[in-house]
Amino acid sequence: MSRGSAAALLLLFLIAATSSVTSNNADPSSAKPITPVPGGCNMEFETEIAPYQKLTISESSVKVAMQQAASPKFEGLLVPCERNGVLHEMYMMFLPEQDFSSVTYFDAVRAVLTVEGIRENGRKIPSSTSGSKMRRTYSAYPGTGSLYAAIAIIDNDTAAAYVPAFTYACSPLYWTDTCQVLTSSFSKVLCALTLFLGFFTTFFGHKWFKTEMFLLGFLSGGIVSYIIVAIFGNYRLAGNIGIPVFVGCLLGFAWLGVWWLYAIPILPIMLATLTLGFIVSSIAYFSSPAGDPYLENDTSFWLIFTLIVLCVPLILSTVMKSATIVSCVILGSYAVVISIDHYAGSNLKYIVINVMRRATSPGFNLAVVHPPYQFKDICLTLFWATLAIAGFCVQLYQNRGKPPFPPGMSSLQGSRILVTERTPLLVESRIPVVTLRDDDDDVFYSPDRKWYSGILKAVRGRKESPRHT
């Protein structure tokens, strides 16, 4: 049997199951129904009564729409839909990640056929404070099956279930092309490169300080330019990736040049901690509750997001010497985790992706960012924490007894004074000293000998010669 035929039979079966649930809850002494009729106030869908839900899937979101339930007749009269008093509740449930088996699919559908099953197995989603009560937007997690259910309630004790809707946020018929992220050789090479750079930054980032500066400048520049290109540009995938990579390289070299010329320690500290603040704020959004009016409003959301970003540098300012190391190990270990995440099929990569969607996708402010946090995600989270702690200990050991930051070009130019036994002990009184080599003494040979060394030698010899009376 084809998948389309199976889906059609499943839809008929679910409608019949919903009708049986409604009839079983009726009063045996009367033929009049006492439960609400899901989709009875339909004004948009194709059928007169629409007890089902419709899904609209895009690259970033899943939109679920249903029609208002009708109230049962009161003394033989229809109750107007505008004043029927029927309440609606929405629920969702995730399947195991990257599990496309038919057994898991049908087991999940059977679990939410009844009102009791929906309340027991699903997670209740609050209604949107600014959108329609009959529509809800969810963040898409391709490759992870998600099931959406709804309940119509009247008098707080009588309820009827809508037919559940289901999606993988991709096509299971062609899952090798749409349900897996690494579908090309370029993406696989990029993921492997991210894995290598993540390990390098975690364990050797501060030791190779200039490389760290370039990577941080590249990361921050790439993120900002990607958001700008996605909002104002109209490019294909190559342009959406190529332009941020080019801009990231430019900003990476620019930031490296600023450090090489001026060597101001506060600059790399601010760059590293602000980048870490972006990740911390993204984690807060990833785990935020649904239906919060402050998070659905773009102005208040970005104010809260920016506030969390700025709080991280303020907190790490108490440990200035270790701030860049802390930022390196957390950012580097996250790069390792998201590389493994792409191969394992978990969803920790959406910590950053959901923020990019919020910034670039219209209407994503109403989306429920309820992530599937399952066994793979828990294991990767523990691995992330372990890797960050190990990297922090290794980098502290590598940099023990060393200055917190390497010198820049200006510092090197200022230190080109040859220190000998004639150099004053007080720093304030030090002057450039050129030690000259006598013909019979190679100990005091100076590599900085210039063309005027003979003149200086003659002048000094004249001053040291004894006076004759």
mmCIF file with all atom_site columns, N, CA and C in Angstrom, residues 8-35:
data_model
loop_
_atom_site.group_PDB
_atom_site.id
_atom_site.type_symbol
_atom_site.label_atom_id
_atom_site.label_alt_id
_atom_site.label_comp_id
_atom_site.label_asym_id
_atom_site.label_entity_id
_atom_site.label_seq_id
_atom_site.pdbx_PDB_ins_code
_atom_site.Cartn_x
_atom_site.Cartn_y
_atom_site.Cartn_z
_atom_site.occupancy
_atom_site.B_iso_or_equiv
_atom_site.pdbx_formal_charge
_atom_site.auth_seq_id
_atom_site.auth_comp_id
_atom_site.auth_asym_id
_atom_site.auth_atom_id
_atom_site.pdbx_PDB_model_num
ATOM 1  N N  . ALA A 1 8  ? -4.526  8.320  4.002  1.00 0.00 ? 8  ALA A N  1
ATOM 2  C CA . ALA A 1 8  ? -5.965  8.552  3.854  1.00 0.00 ? 8  ALA A CA 1
ATOM 3  C C  . ALA A 1 8  ? -6.771  7.628  4.752  1.00 0.00 ? 8  ALA A C  1
ATOM 4  N N  . LEU A 1 9  ? -6.385  6.344  4.804  1.00 0.00 ? 9  LEU A N  1
ATOM 5  C CA . LEU A 1 9  ? -7.081  5.406  5.688  1.00 0.00 ? 9  LEU A CA 1
ATOM 6  C C  . LEU A 1 9  ? -6.912  5.807  7.147  1.00 0.00 ? 9  LEU A C  1
ATOM 7  N N  . LEU A 1 10 ? -5.697  6.301  7.487  1.00 0.00 ? 10 LEU A N  1
ATOM 8  C CA . LEU A 1 10 ? -5.473  6.722  8.870  1.00 0.00 ? 10 LEU A CA 1
ATOM 9  C C  . LEU A 1 10 ? -6.354  7.908  9.217  1.00 0.00 ? 10 LEU A C  1
ATOM 10 N N  . LEU A 1 11 ? -6.540  8.854  8.290  1.00 0.00 ? 11 LEU A N  1
ATOM 11 C CA . LEU A 1 11 ? -7.393  10.002 8.553  1.00 0.00 ? 11 LEU A CA 1
ATOM 12 C C  . LEU A 1 11 ? -8.838  9.576  8.790  1.00 0.00 ? 11 LEU A C  1
ATOM 13 N N  . LEU A 1 12 ? -9.339  8.646  7.979  1.00 0.00 ? 12 LEU A N  1
ATOM 14 C CA . LEU A 1 12 ? -10.696 8.149  8.180  1.00 0.00 ? 12 LEU A CA 1
ATOM 15 C C  . LEU A 1 12 ? -10.838 7.439  9.517  1.00 0.00 ? 12 LEU A C  1
ATOM 16 N N  . PHE A 1 13 ? -9.811  6.690  9.864  1.00 0.00 ? 13 PHE A N  1
ATOM 17 C CA . PHE A 1 13 ? -9.850  5.984  11.139 1.00 0.00 ? 13 PHE A CA 1
ATOM 18 C C  . PHE A 1 13 ? -9.872  6.959  12.311 1.00 0.00 ? 13 PHE A C  1
ATOM 19 N N  . LEU A 1 14 ? -9.095  8.023  12.213 1.00 0.00 ? 14 LEU A N  1
ATOM 20 C CA . LEU A 1 14 ? -9.044  8.993  13.314 1.00 0.00 ? 14 LEU A CA 1
ATOM 21 C C  . LEU A 1 14 ? -10.350 9.760  13.429 1.00 0.00 ? 14 LEU A C  1
ATOM 22 N N  . ILE A 1 15 ? -10.974 10.098 12.293 1.00 0.00 ? 15 ILE A N  1
ATOM 23 C CA . ILE A 1 15 ? -12.259 10.791 12.351 1.00 0.00 ? 15 ILE A CA 1
ATOM 24 C C  . ILE A 1 15 ? -13.319 9.898  12.978 1.00 0.00 ? 15 ILE A C  1
ATOM 25 N N  . ALA A 1 16 ? -13.281 8.621  12.625 1.00 0.00 ? 16 ALA A N  1
ATOM 26 C CA . ALA A 1 16 ? -14.234 7.687  13.222 1.00 0.00 ? 16 ALA A CA 1
ATOM 27 C C  . ALA A 1 16 ? -13.987 7.532  14.712 1.00 0.00 ? 16 ALA A C  1
ATOM 28 N N  . ALA A 1 17 ? -12.704 7.507  15.106 1.00 0.00 ? 17 ALA A N  1
ATOM 29 C CA . ALA A 1 17 ? -12.391 7.380  16.531 1.00 0.00 ? 17 ALA A CA 1
ATOM 30 C C  . ALA A 1 17 ? -12.851 8.599  17.307 1.00 0.00 ? 17 ALA A C  1
ATOM 31 N N  . THR A 1 18 ? -12.679 9.784  16.701 1.00 0.00 ? 18 THR A N  1
ATOM 32 C CA . THR A 1 18 ? -13.136 10.996 17.375 1.00 0.00 ? 18 THR A CA 1
ATOM 33 C C  . THR A 1 18 ? -14.648 10.999 17.516 1.00 0.00 ? 18 THR A C  1
ATOM 34 N N  . SER A 1 19 ? -15.350 10.552 16.483 1.00 0.00 ? 19 SER A N  1
ATOM 35 C CA . SER A 1 19 ? -16.816 10.512 16.553 1.00 0.00 ? 19 SER A CA 1
ATOM 36 C C  . SER A 1 19 ? -17.289 9.537  17.617 1.00 0.00 ? 19 SER A C  1
ATOM 37 N N  . SER A 1 20 ? -16.576 8.404  17.754 1.00 0.00 ? 20 SER A N  1
ATOM 38 C CA . SER A 1 20 ? -16.965 7.430  18.775 1.00 0.00 ? 20 SER A CA 1
ATOM 39 C C  . SER A 1 20 ? -16.724 7.960  20.163 1.00 0.00 ? 20 SER A C  1
ATOM 40 N N  . VAL A 1 21 ? -15.628 8.722  20.316 1.00 0.00 ? 21 VAL A N  1
ATOM 41 C CA . VAL A 1 21 ? -15.369 9.315  21.626 1.00 0.00 ? 21 VAL A CA 1
ATOM 42 C C  . VAL A 1 21 ? -16.466 10.298 21.979 1.00 0.00 ? 21 VAL A C  1
ATOM 43 N N  . THR A 1 22 ? -16.916 11.073 20.992 1.00 0.00 ? 22 THR A N  1
ATOM 44 C CA . THR A 1 22 ? -17.975 12.045 21.246 1.00 0.00 ? 22 THR A CA 1
ATOM 45 C C  . THR A 1 22 ? -19.283 11.356 21.601 1.00 0.00 ? 22 THR A C  1
ATOM 46 N N  . SER A 1 23 ? -19.617 10.279 20.899 1.00 0.00 ? 23 SER A N  1
ATOM 47 C CA . SER A 1 23 ? -20.877 9.583  21.175 1.00 0.00 ? 23 SER A CA 1
ATOM 48 C C  . SER A 1 23 ? -20.844 8.839  22.488 1.00 0.00 ? 23 SER A C  1
ATOM 49 N N  . ASN A 1 24 ? -19.670 8.335  22.883 1.00 0.00 ? 24 ASN A N  1
ATOM 50 C CA . ASN A 1 24 ? -19.585 7.612  24.162 1.00 0.00 ? 24 ASN A CA 1
ATOM 51 C C  . ASN A 1 24 ? -19.747 8.541  25.343 1.00 0.00 ? 24 ASN A C  1
ATOM 52 N N  . ASN A 1 25 ? -19.401 9.799  25.163 1.00 0.00 ? 25 ASN A N  1
ATOM 53 C CA . ASN A 1 25 ? -19.535 10.745 26.263 1.00 0.00 ? 25 ASN A CA 1
ATOM 54 C C  . ASN A 1 25 ? -20.943 11.323 26.359 1.00 0.00 ? 25 ASN A C  1
ATOM 55 N N  . ALA A 1 26 ? -21.838 10.920 25.471 1.00 0.00 ? 26 ALA A N  1
ATOM 56 C CA . ALA A 1 26 ? -23.184 11.486 25.488 1.00 0.00 ? 26 ALA A CA 1
ATOM 57 C C  . ALA A 1 26 ? -24.025 10.870 26.586 1.00 0.00 ? 26 ALA A C  1
ATOM 58 N N  . ASP A 1 27 ? -25.072 11.583 26.956 1.00 0.00 ? 27 ASP A N  1
ATOM 59 C CA . ASP A 1 27 ? -25.996 11.113 27.987 1.00 0.00 ? 27 ASP A CA 1
ATOM 60 C C  . ASP A 1 27 ? -26.836 9.960  27.414 1.00 0.00 ? 27 ASP A C  1
ATOM 61 N N  . PRO A 1 28 ? -26.848 8.768  28.025 1.00 0.00 ? 28 PRO A N  1
ATOM 62 C CA . PRO A 1 28 ? -27.586 7.640  27.474 1.00 0.00 ? 28 PRO A CA 1
ATOM 63 C C  . PRO A 1 28 ? -29.078 7.892  27.432 1.00 0.00 ? 28 PRO A C  1
ATOM 64 N N  . SER A 1 29 ? -29.590 8.752  28.277 1.00 0.00 ? 29 SER A N  1
ATOM 65 C CA . SER A 1 29 ? -31.031 8.988  28.329 1.00 0.00 ? 29 SER A CA 1
ATOM 66 C C  . SER A 1 29 ? -31.513 9.954  27.270 1.00 0.00 ? 29 SER A C  1
ATOM 67 N N  . SER A 1 30 ? -30.588 10.534 26.547 1.00 0.00 ? 30 SER A N  1
ATOM 68 C CA . SER A 1 30 ? -30.974 11.520 25.546 1.00 0.00 ? 30 SER A CA 1
ATOM 69 C C  . SER A 1 30 ? -30.102 11.358 24.320 1.00 0.00 ? 30 SER A C  1
ATOM 70 N N  . ALA A 1 31 ? -30.653 11.589 23.168 1.00 0.00 ? 31 ALA A N  1
ATOM 71 C CA . ALA A 1 31 ? -29.894 11.512 21.927 1.00 0.00 ? 31 ALA A CA 1
ATOM 72 C C  . ALA A 1 31 ? -29.151 12.807 21.643 1.00 0.00 ? 31 ALA A C  1
ATOM 73 N N  . LYS A 1 32 ? -29.391 13.814 22.452 1.00 0.00 ? 32 LYS A N  1
ATOM 74 C CA . LYS A 1 32 ? -28.745 15.095 22.221 1.00 0.00 ? 32 LYS A CA 1
ATOM 75 C C  . LYS A 1 32 ? -27.299 15.040 22.707 1.00 0.00 ? 32 LYS A C  1
ATOM 76 N N  . PRO A 1 33 ? -26.329 15.463 21.889 1.00 0.00 ? 33 PRO A N  1
ATOM 77 C CA . PRO A 1 33 ? -24.943 15.480 22.333 1.00 0.00 ? 33 PRO A CA 1
ATOM 78 C C  . PRO A 1 33 ? -24.708 16.569 23.367 1.00 0.00 ? 33 PRO A C  1
ATOM 79 N N  . ILE A 1 34 ? -23.846 16.270 24.335 1.00 0.00 ? 34 ILE A N  1
ATOM 80 C CA . ILE A 1 34 ? -23.516 17.252 25.357 1.00 0.00 ? 34 ILE A CA 1
ATOM 81 C C  . ILE A 1 34 ? -22.069 17.690 25.269 1.00 0.00 ? 34 ILE A C  1
ATOM 82 N N  . THR A 1 35 ? -21.330 17.176 24.297 1.00 0.00 ? 35 THR A N  1
ATOM 83 C CA . THR A 1 35 ? -19.940 17.566 24.104 1.00 0.00 ? 35 THR A CA 1
ATOM 84 C C  . THR A 1 35 ? -19.845 18.546 22.948 1.00 0.00 ? 35 THR A C  1
#
